């Protein structure tokens, strides 16, 4: 996958030495005091105590010192929507905007993500080819943003979730053609809507594609060397996606046919027994609760808003319960914010990682869910996700220790992407 940095310094500097008071390697090791990372071009070449770092002969060195900060790998967010504003506008309404507005929205969102320390992210679905263009614009350094892994348009059935993004396909032949078209256009992975969702009329409590269609999508994507992430709200859709061999269950909400949420341990065991990743997306609802509670305190709520709040509090509780069970049963749960959707603003990935802690993960494991494990889930763990020699110099500096409190991720001091300081 072509996401490795191509940057070389132009000002005569050959190496960058970044010293930090504490280092968290993103591999689960205890935080280490007084450490330094030596970067050559875009690559980490040494990690050691500063006095032990060997500067190569002839190197021209630039040093950055962060004596009070913690250095950790740049964050990896498995789920974003750069075309979406994250201000409560529905997908149906964003669909009425022009492609030009979608891509300009993406420019804003990519910058917010990068400055918050997200140096790699998946875009899980946008309109037309706008996310491919955004990715190319970032590669050309026309605009600032994380390295993006793009699905382009999600594949969905007629009237299915996100049909307005432009890749409607029905039947085995059409879904295979849709995968081929997206890969040809530049898709890094395939996103498929295995159930309905928040799109009006798409029926989130029911599966959308048949098993045969899902199998065809997965088979075709895997033949083209692409991973598959399946949007799954209804439990039957989760089971179909497992049968089809998708690589990631997105949302994985266990909604039953009557609309209620109920974890089925047999399905949970199946998920844990496979190498399927799970991306719960809890804060996208919790953020709405926060917003309504704030409004209630400041100016009061309407009757409809009170009902929304009640429903959303229950929805968050149900999702936390499901995710707790999945974690207990040994499923591979990773962090993906779904930012851009509903009222989830970009630049707040730590909020989703907080919900994994609410679901029973340790703070240290929640950090791994947003770094190393997320990179594995996206198939890029040889390039990013940990601080290791040979990997890209994607670095985040914060005040605090995220292995003790994941919320400390919001105290950003500095961000480097591929060895370039971007904040
Ligand atoms: Zn999403």
CSV table of C-alpha atoms and ligand atoms in Angstrom, one decimal:
chain,number,residue,atom,x,y,z
A,1,UNK,CA,0.0,0.0,0.0
A,2,UNK,CA,1.5,3.4,-1.0
A,3,UNK,CA,1.1,5.2,2.3
A,4,UNK,CA,4.8,5.5,3.3
A,5,UNK,CA,6.2,9.0,3.4
A,6,UNK,CA,8.5,10.1,0.6
A,7,UNK,CA,9.8,13.2,2.4
A,8,UNK,CA,13.5,14.1,2.6
A,9,UNK,CA,14.6,17.3,4.4
A,10,UNK,CA,15.4,20.2,2.0
A,11,UNK,CA,17.3,22.5,4.4
A,12,UNK,CA,20.4,20.4,4.7
A,13,UNK,CA,19.2,18.6,7.8
A,14,UNK,CA,19.7,14.8,7.5
A,15,UNK,CA,18.5,13.7,10.9
A,16,UNK,CA,16.1,14.7,13.6
A,17,UNK,CA,16.6,13.9,17.2
A,18,UNK,CA,13.4,14.1,19.3
A,19,UNK,CA,14.0,13.9,23.1
A,20,UNK,CA,11.1,13.4,25.5
A,21,UNK,CA,10.7,13.1,29.3
A,22,UNK,CA,8.8,9.8,28.8
A,23,UNK,CA,8.3,7.4,26.0
A,24,UNK,CA,5.4,5.0,25.5
A,25,UNK,CA,6.2,2.7,22.6
A,26,UNK,CA,2.7,1.5,21.7
A,27,UNK,CA,3.8,-2.1,22.1
A,28,UNK,CA,2.5,-2.4,25.7
A,29,UNK,CA,5.8,-1.9,27.4
A,30,UNK,CA,6.0,0.2,30.6
A,31,UNK,CA,6.6,3.9,29.9
A,32,UNK,CA,10.4,4.7,29.8
A,33,UNK,CA,11.9,7.9,31.3
A,34,UNK,CA,14.3,10.2,29.4
A,35,UNK,CA,14.3,8.8,25.9
A,36,UNK,CA,15.1,9.9,22.4
A,37,UNK,CA,14.1,8.9,18.9
A,38,UNK,CA,16.4,9.5,16.0
A,39,UNK,CA,14.7,10.0,12.6
A,40,UNK,CA,16.3,9.9,9.2
A,41,UNK,CA,14.0,11.2,6.4
A,42,UNK,CA,10.6,9.8,7.3
A,43,UNK,CA,11.9,6.7,9.2
A,44,UNK,CA,12.7,6.0,12.8
A,45,UNK,CA,16.4,4.7,12.9
A,46,UNK,CA,17.2,4.6,16.7
A,47,UNK,CA,15.3,4.7,20.0
A,48,UNK,CA,17.4,4.9,23.1
A,49,UNK,CA,18.4,7.1,26.0
A,50,UNK,CA,19.7,10.4,24.5
A,51,UNK,CA,23.4,9.8,25.6
A,52,UNK,CA,23.4,6.4,23.9
A,53,UNK,CA,22.0,7.5,20.5
A,54,UNK,CA,24.7,7.1,17.8
A,55,UNK,CA,24.7,10.1,15.4
A,56,UNK,CA,26.0,8.8,12.1
A,57,UNK,CA,29.2,10.5,10.7
A,58,UNK,CA,28.4,13.4,8.4
A,59,UNK,CA,24.9,13.8,9.7
A,60,UNK,CA,23.4,17.3,10.0
A,61,UNK,CA,21.2,17.1,13.1
A,62,UNK,CA,18.2,19.1,14.3
A,63,UNK,CA,17.2,18.5,17.9
A,64,UNK,CA,13.7,19.0,19.4
A,65,UNK,CA,13.4,18.7,23.2
A,66,UNK,CA,10.2,17.9,25.1
A,67,UNK,CA,11.4,17.3,28.7
A,68,UNK,CA,8.0,17.4,30.2
A,69,UNK,CA,6.1,15.5,27.5
A,70,UNK,CA,5.3,11.9,26.8
A,71,UNK,CA,6.2,10.6,23.3
A,72,UNK,CA,4.0,8.0,21.7
A,73,UNK,CA,3.1,6.7,18.3
A,74,UNK,CA,0.7,8.8,16.2
A,75,UNK,CA,-2.8,7.6,16.6
A,76,UNK,CA,-4.6,5.3,14.1
A,77,UNK,CA,-8.4,6.0,13.8
A,78,UNK,CA,-10.1,3.1,12.0
A,79,UNK,CA,-13.3,4.9,11.1
A,80,UNK,CA,-13.9,8.5,9.9
A,81,UNK,CA,-16.0,10.2,7.3
A,82,UNK,CA,-14.1,13.3,6.0
A,83,UNK,CA,-17.1,14.4,3.7
A,84,UNK,CA,-19.3,14.7,6.7
A,85,UNK,CA,-19.4,17.9,8.9
A,86,UNK,CA,-20.0,16.3,12.3
A,87,UNK,CA,-22.5,19.0,13.2
A,88,UNK,CA,-25.6,16.9,13.3
A,89,UNK,CA,-26.4,17.1,9.6
A,90,UNK,CA,-27.8,13.8,8.4
A,91,UNK,CA,-26.3,11.7,5.6
A,92,UNK,CA,-29.4,12.3,3.5
A,93,UNK,CA,-28.9,16.1,3.8
A,94,UNK,CA,-25.1,16.0,3.2
A,95,UNK,CA,-26.0,14.1,0.0
A,96,UNK,CA,-27.7,17.2,-1.3
A,97,UNK,CA,-24.5,19.2,-1.2
A,98,UNK,CA,-22.1,19.4,-4.2
A,99,UNK,CA,-19.0,17.2,-4.5
A,100,UNK,CA,-16.9,20.4,-4.2
A,101,UNK,CA,-18.3,21.0,-0.8
A,102,UNK,CA,-17.7,17.4,0.2
A,103,UNK,CA,-14.0,17.7,-0.6
A,104,UNK,CA,-13.6,21.1,1.0
A,105,UNK,CA,-15.2,19.6,4.1
A,106,UNK,CA,-12.6,16.8,3.9
A,107,UNK,CA,-9.8,19.3,3.8
A,108,UNK,CA,-11.0,20.9,7.0
A,109,UNK,CA,-11.5,17.5,8.7
A,110,UNK,CA,-8.1,16.1,7.7
A,111,UNK,CA,-6.3,19.0,9.3
A,112,UNK,CA,-8.3,18.7,12.5
A,113,UNK,CA,-7.5,15.0,12.7
A,114,UNK,CA,-3.8,15.5,12.1
A,115,UNK,CA,-3.4,18.3,14.6
A,116,UNK,CA,-5.1,16.1,17.3
A,117,UNK,CA,-2.4,13.4,16.8
A,118,UNK,CA,-4.2,11.1,14.3
A,119,UNK,CA,-1.5,10.4,11.7
A,120,UNK,CA,-3.3,7.5,10.0
A,121,UNK,CA,-7.0,7.0,9.5
A,122,UNK,CA,-9.5,5.1,7.5
A,123,UNK,CA,-12.2,7.0,5.6
A,124,UNK,CA,-15.2,4.7,5.7
A,125,UNK,CA,-17.2,6.2,3.0
A,126,UNK,CA,-17.8,9.4,1.1
A,127,UNK,CA,-19.3,10.7,-2.2
A,128,UNK,CA,-18.0,10.2,-5.7
A,129,UNK,CA,-14.2,10.1,-5.8
A,130,UNK,CA,-13.8,12.9,-3.2
A,131,UNK,CA,-11.9,10.9,-0.6
A,132,UNK,CA,-9.4,9.6,-3.3
A,133,UNK,CA,-8.8,13.2,-4.3
A,134,UNK,CA,-8.3,14.3,-0.7
A,135,UNK,CA,-5.8,11.5,-0.2
A,136,UNK,CA,-3.9,12.5,-3.3
A,137,UNK,CA,-4.0,16.2,-2.2
A,138,UNK,CA,-2.4,15.2,1.1
A,139,UNK,CA,0.2,13.1,-0.7
A,140,UNK,CA,1.1,16.1,-2.9
A,141,UNK,CA,1.3,18.3,0.2
A,142,UNK,CA,-1.4,20.6,-1.2
A,143,UNK,CA,-3.3,20.2,2.1
A,144,UNK,CA,-2.4,18.9,5.5
A,145,UNK,CA,-3.8,15.6,6.8
A,146,UNK,CA,-3.1,12.1,8.1
A,147,UNK,CA,-2.2,9.2,5.7
A,148,UNK,CA,-5.6,8.1,4.6
A,149,UNK,CA,-6.8,4.6,3.8
A,150,UNK,CA,-9.9,5.2,1.7
A,151,UNK,CA,-12.9,3.0,0.8
A,152,UNK,CA,-14.3,5.7,-1.6
A,153,UNK,CA,-18.0,4.9,-1.8
A,154,UNK,CA,-19.5,2.1,0.4
A,155,UNK,CA,-21.1,-0.7,-1.6
A,156,UNK,CA,-24.8,-0.8,-0.7
A,157,UNK,CA,-28.0,-2.3,-2.1
A,158,UNK,CA,-30.8,-0.2,-3.7
A,159,UNK,CA,-32.3,2.0,-1.0
A,160,UNK,CA,-29.6,0.7,1.4
A,161,UNK,CA,-27.5,2.7,4.0
A,162,UNK,CA,-25.6,5.5,2.2
A,163,UNK,CA,-27.1,4.8,-1.2
A,164,UNK,CA,-26.7,8.5,-2.1
A,165,UNK,CA,-22.8,8.1,-1.9
A,166,UNK,CA,-23.1,6.5,-5.3
A,167,UNK,CA,-22.2,2.8,-5.3
A,168,UNK,CA,-25.5,1.0,-5.4
A,169,UNK,CA,-25.1,-2.6,-6.5
A,170,UNK,CA,-27.6,-5.5,-6.5
A,171,UNK,CA,-26.9,-9.2,-7.2
A,172,UNK,CA,-23.6,-11.1,-7.4
A,173,UNK,CA,-22.6,-9.7,-10.8
A,174,UNK,CA,-23.1,-6.1,-9.8
A,175,UNK,CA,-21.4,-6.3,-6.4
A,176,UNK,CA,-18.4,-7.9,-8.0
A,177,UNK,CA,-18.3,-5.2,-10.6
A,178,UNK,CA,-18.6,-2.5,-7.9
A,179,UNK,CA,-15.6,-3.9,-6.0
A,180,UNK,CA,-13.5,-4.0,-9.2
A,181,UNK,CA,-14.5,-0.4,-10.1
A,182,UNK,CA,-13.6,0.9,-6.6
A,183,UNK,CA,-10.2,-0.9,-6.6
A,184,UNK,CA,-9.5,0.5,-10.0
A,185,UNK,CA,-10.3,4.0,-8.8
A,186,UNK,CA,-7.9,3.6,-5.8
A,187,UNK,CA,-9.8,2.1,-2.9
A,188,UNK,CA,-7.5,0.8,-0.2
A,189,UNK,CA,-10.3,-1.3,1.3
A,190,UNK,CA,-13.9,-2.2,0.6
A,191,UNK,CA,-16.7,-0.9,2.9
A,192,UNK,CA,-20.0,-2.8,2.5
A,193,UNK,CA,-23.3,-2.1,4.1
A,194,UNK,CA,-24.4,-5.5,5.4
A,195,UNK,CA,-27.5,-4.1,7.2
A,196,UNK,CA,-29.5,-0.9,7.1
A,197,UNK,CA,-28.4,2.2,9.1
A,198,UNK,CA,-29.4,5.7,9.8
A,199,UNK,CA,-30.2,6.5,6.2
A,200,UNK,CA,-34.0,7.1,5.9
A,201,UNK,CA,-35.8,3.9,5.0
A,202,UNK,CA,-32.7,1.6,5.1
A,203,UNK,CA,-33.9,-0.6,8.0
A,204,UNK,CA,-31.1,-0.9,10.5
A,205,UNK,CA,-32.7,-3.9,12.3
A,206,UNK,CA,-32.5,-6.0,9.1
A,207,UNK,CA,-29.7,-7.5,7.0
A,208,UNK,CA,-29.4,-5.9,3.6
A,209,UNK,CA,-27.3,-8.0,1.3
A,210,UNK,CA,-27.8,-11.8,1.0
A,211,UNK,CA,-25.0,-14.1,2.1
A,212,UNK,CA,-24.3,-14.8,-1.6
A,213,UNK,CA,-23.8,-11.1,-2.3
A,214,UNK,CA,-21.6,-10.6,0.8
A,215,UNK,CA,-19.5,-13.6,-0.1
A,216,UNK,CA,-19.0,-12.3,-3.7
A,217,UNK,CA,-17.9,-8.9,-2.3
A,218,UNK,CA,-15.4,-10.5,0.1
A,219,UNK,CA,-14.1,-12.9,-2.4
A,220,UNK,CA,-13.6,-10.2,-5.1
A,221,UNK,CA,-12.0,-7.8,-2.6
A,222,UNK,CA,-9.6,-10.4,-1.3
A,223,UNK,CA,-8.6,-11.4,-4.8
A,224,UNK,CA,-7.7,-7.7,-5.4
A,225,UNK,CA,-5.7,-7.7,-2.1
A,226,UNK,CA,-8.2,-5.5,-0.2
A,227,UNK,CA,-9.6,-5.9,3.3
A,228,UNK,CA,-13.4,-5.7,3.8
A,229,UNK,CA,-15.1,-3.8,6.6
A,230,UNK,CA,-18.8,-4.5,7.0
A,231,UNK,CA,-21.3,-2.0,8.5
A,232,UNK,CA,-23.4,-4.3,10.8
A,233,UNK,CA,-26.2,-3.1,13.1
A,234,UNK,CA,-28.6,-6.1,13.0
A,235,UNK,CA,-27.4,-9.3,14.5
A,236,UNK,CA,-28.4,-11.3,11.4
A,237,UNK,CA,-26.1,-9.0,9.4
A,238,UNK,CA,-23.3,-9.7,11.8
A,239,UNK,CA,-23.8,-13.5,11.2
A,240,UNK,CA,-23.9,-13.0,7.5
A,241,UNK,CA,-20.7,-11.0,7.6
A,242,UNK,CA,-19.0,-13.6,9.6
A,243,UNK,CA,-20.1,-16.3,7.2
A,244,UNK,CA,-18.8,-14.2,4.3
A,245,UNK,CA,-15.4,-13.8,6.0
A,246,UNK,CA,-15.2,-10.0,6.2
A,247,UNK,CA,-12.2,-8.6,8.1
A,248,UNK,CA,-13.9,-6.0,10.3
A,249,UNK,CA,-17.4,-5.8,11.9
A,250,UNK,CA,-18.2,-2.1,12.1
A,251,UNK,CA,-20.7,-1.0,14.8
A,252,UNK,CA,-21.5,-4.6,15.6
A,253,UNK,CA,-24.5,-3.5,17.6
A,254,UNK,CA,-26.5,-6.8,18.0
A,255,UNK,CA,-29.8,-5.2,17.1
A,256,UNK,CA,-32.6,-7.8,17.0
A,257,UNK,CA,-35.5,-7.8,14.5
A,258,UNK,CA,-37.7,-6.0,17.0
A,259,UNK,CA,-35.2,-3.1,17.2
A,260,UNK,CA,-33.9,-4.0,20.7
A,261,UNK,CA,-30.2,-4.6,21.5
A,262,UNK,CA,-29.3,-7.9,22.9
A,263,UNK,CA,-25.9,-9.6,22.9
A,264,UNK,CA,-25.9,-13.2,21.7
A,265,UNK,CA,-23.0,-15.0,23.4
A,266,UNK,CA,-22.9,-17.7,20.7
A,267,UNK,CA,-22.3,-15.1,18.0
A,268,UNK,CA,-19.8,-13.3,20.3
A,269,UNK,CA,-17.9,-16.6,20.7
A,270,UNK,CA,-17.8,-16.9,16.9
A,271,UNK,CA,-16.4,-13.4,16.5
A,272,UNK,CA,-13.7,-14.2,19.1
A,273,UNK,CA,-12.8,-17.5,17.5
A,274,UNK,CA,-12.1,-15.8,14.1
A,275,UNK,CA,-9.6,-13.1,13.4
A,276,UNK,CA,-12.3,-10.6,12.6
A,277,UNK,CA,-11.8,-7.1,14.1
A,278,UNK,CA,-14.6,-5.2,15.9
A,279,UNK,CA,-15.0,-1.4,15.7
A,280,UNK,CA,-17.9,-0.5,18.2
A,281,UNK,CA,-18.4,3.3,17.6
A,282,UNK,CA,-20.0,4.3,20.9
A,283,UNK,CA,-19.1,7.9,21.2
A,284,UNK,CA,-21.0,8.8,18.1
A,285,UNK,CA,-24.1,8.4,20.4
A,286,UNK,CA,-22.4,9.5,23.6
A,287,UNK,CA,-21.5,12.8,22.0
A,288,UNK,CA,-25.1,13.5,21.3
A,289,UNK,CA,-25.9,12.8,25.0
A,290,UNK,CA,-23.1,15.2,26.0
A,291,UNK,CA,-24.5,17.9,23.7
A,292,UNK,CA,-28.1,17.5,24.9
A,293,UNK,CA,-27.1,17.5,28.5
A,294,UNK,CA,-25.1,20.7,28.0
A,295,UNK,CA,-28.1,22.3,26.2
A,296,UNK,CA,-30.4,21.2,29.0
A,297,UNK,CA,-28.2,22.8,31.6
A,298,UNK,CA,-27.8,26.1,29.6
A,299,UNK,CA,-31.3,26.7,28.1
A,300,UNK,CA,-33.5,23.6,28.7
A,301,UNK,CA,-34.7,21.0,26.2
A,302,UNK,CA,-37.8,20.7,24.1
A,303,UNK,CA,-40.1,17.6,24.6
A,304,UNK,CA,-38.6,16.0,21.5
A,305,UNK,CA,-35.0,16.7,22.7
A,306,UNK,CA,-35.9,15.1,26.1
A,307,UNK,CA,-37.1,12.0,24.3
A,308,UNK,CA,-33.9,12.0,22.2
A,309,UNK,CA,-31.8,12.3,25.3
A,310,UNK,CA,-33.6,9.4,27.0
A,311,UNK,CA,-33.2,7.2,23.9
A,312,UNK,CA,-29.6,8.1,23.4
A,313,UNK,CA,-28.6,7.4,27.0
A,314,UNK,CA,-30.2,3.9,26.6
A,315,UNK,CA,-28.4,3.4,23.3
A,316,UNK,CA,-25.0,4.3,24.8
A,317,UNK,CA,-25.7,1.9,27.8
A,318,UNK,CA,-26.7,-0.9,25.4
A,319,UNK,CA,-23.6,-0.4,23.2
A,320,UNK,CA,-21.3,-0.3,26.3
A,321,UNK,CA,-22.9,-3.6,27.5
A,322,UNK,CA,-22.4,-5.3,24.1
A,323,UNK,CA,-18.8,-4.0,23.8
A,324,UNK,CA,-18.0,-5.2,27.4
A,325,UNK,CA,-19.3,-8.6,26.5
A,326,UNK,CA,-17.2,-8.7,23.3
A,327,UNK,CA,-14.1,-7.7,25.2
A,328,UNK,CA,-14.8,-10.3,28.0
A,329,UNK,CA,-15.3,-13.0,25.3
A,330,UNK,CA,-12.0,-12.2,23.7
A,331,UNK,CA,-13.0,-10.3,20.5
A,332,UNK,CA,-10.4,-8.1,18.9
A,333,UNK,CA,-11.9,-4.7,19.6
A,334,UNK,CA,-10.2,-1.6,18.1
A,335,UNK,CA,-10.8,2.1,18.1
A,336,UNK,CA,-12.6,3.8,15.2
A,337,UNK,CA,-14.4,7.0,16.0
A,338,UNK,CA,-17.0,7.4,13.2
A,339,UNK,CA,-16.2,11.2,13.4
A,340,UNK,CA,-17.9,13.4,10.9
A,341,UNK,CA,-21.1,11.4,11.5
A,342,UNK,CA,-23.9,12.9,13.5
A,343,UNK,CA,-22.4,15.3,16.1
A,344,UNK,CA,-19.0,13.7,16.3
A,345,UNK,CA,-16.4,16.4,15.4
A,346,UNK,CA,-13.0,15.6,14.0
A,347,UNK,CA,-10.0,15.9,16.4
A,348,UNK,CA,-11.7,14.0,19.3
A,349,UNK,CA,-10.5,10.4,18.7
A,350,UNK,CA,-9.7,10.1,22.5
A,351,UNK,CA,-13.5,10.3,23.2
A,352,UNK,CA,-14.1,6.9,21.4
A,353,UNK,CA,-11.1,5.4,23.2
A,354,UNK,CA,-12.7,6.6,26.5
A,355,UNK,CA,-15.8,4.5,25.6
A,356,UNK,CA,-13.5,1.4,25.3
A,357,UNK,CA,-12.4,2.1,28.9
A,358,UNK,CA,-16.0,2.5,29.9
A,359,UNK,CA,-16.5,-1.0,28.4
A,360,UNK,CA,-13.9,-2.6,30.6
A,361,UNK,CA,-10.6,-2.1,28.7
A,362,UNK,CA,-7.6,-0.9,30.7
A,363,UNK,CA,-6.3,2.5,29.7
A,364,UNK,CA,-3.2,0.9,28.3
A,365,UNK,CA,-5.2,-1.5,26.1
A,366,UNK,CA,-7.4,1.4,24.9
A,367,UNK,CA,-4.2,3.1,23.8
A,368,UNK,CA,-3.2,0.0,21.9
A,369,UNK,CA,-6.7,-0.1,20.4
A,370,UNK,CA,-5.9,3.3,18.9
A,371,UNK,CA,-2.4,2.6,17.8
A,372,UNK,CA,-0.8,-0.9,17.3
A,373,UNK,CA,-4.0,-3.0,17.2
A,374,UNK,CA,-5.7,-0.4,14.9
A,375,UNK,CA,-2.7,-0.5,12.6
A,376,UNK,CA,-2.9,-4.3,12.5
A,377,UNK,CA,-6.6,-4.1,11.7
A,378,UNK,CA,-5.9,-1.8,8.8
A,379,UNK,CA,-3.1,-4.0,7.5
A,380,UNK,CA,-0.4,-1.3,7.9
A,381,UNK,CA,1.3,-2.5,11.1
A,382,UNK,CA,4.6,-2.9,9.3
A,383,UNK,CA,4.6,0.9,8.7
A,384,UNK,CA,2.8,2.6,11.6
A,385,UNK,CA,1.2,2.0,15.0
A,386,UNK,CA,4.3,1.6,17.3
A,387,UNK,CA,7.6,3.4,17.9
A,388,UNK,CA,10.0,0.9,16.4
A,389,UNK,CA,13.1,1.2,14.3
A,390,UNK,CA,12.2,1.0,10.6
A,391,UNK,CA,8.7,2.4,11.0
A,392,UNK,CA,7.4,5.8,9.9
A,393,UNK,CA,8.3,8.7,12.3
A,394,UNK,CA,4.6,9.4,13.1
A,395,UNK,CA,4.9,10.8,16.6
A,396,UNK,CA,2.6,12.3,19.1
A,397,UNK,CA,3.7,14.3,22.2
A,398,UNK,CA,1.3,14.9,25.0
A,399,UNK,CA,1.2,16.1,28.6
A,400,UNK,CA,0.3,13.2,30.9
A,401,UNK,CA,0.4,9.4,30.6
A,402,UNK,CA,-2.3,7.8,28.4
A,403,UNK,CA,-1.6,4.3,29.9
A,404,UNK,CA,-3.0,5.7,33.2
A,405,UNK,CA,-5.7,8.0,31.8
A,406,UNK,CA,-6.6,7.7,28.1
A,407,UNK,CA,-8.2,11.2,28.2
A,408,UNK,CA,-4.6,12.6,28.5
A,409,UNK,CA,-4.4,12.1,24.7
A,410,UNK,CA,-6.3,15.4,24.3
A,411,UNK,CA,-3.3,17.3,25.9
A,412,UNK,CA,-1.4,17.6,22.6
A,413,UNK,CA,2.0,19.3,22.7
A,414,UNK,CA,3.4,18.2,19.3
A,415,UNK,CA,2.7,16.0,16.2
A,416,UNK,CA,5.1,14.7,13.6
A,417,UNK,CA,4.0,12.9,10.5
A,418,UNK,CA,6.7,11.0,8.5
A,419,UNK,CA,9.3,13.0,10.4
A,420,UNK,CA,7.8,16.4,9.7
A,421,UNK,CA,6.5,18.5,12.5
A,422,UNK,CA,2.9,19.4,11.7
A,423,UNK,CA,1.9,20.9,15.1
B,1,LIG,ZN1,-19.4,5.3,9.8
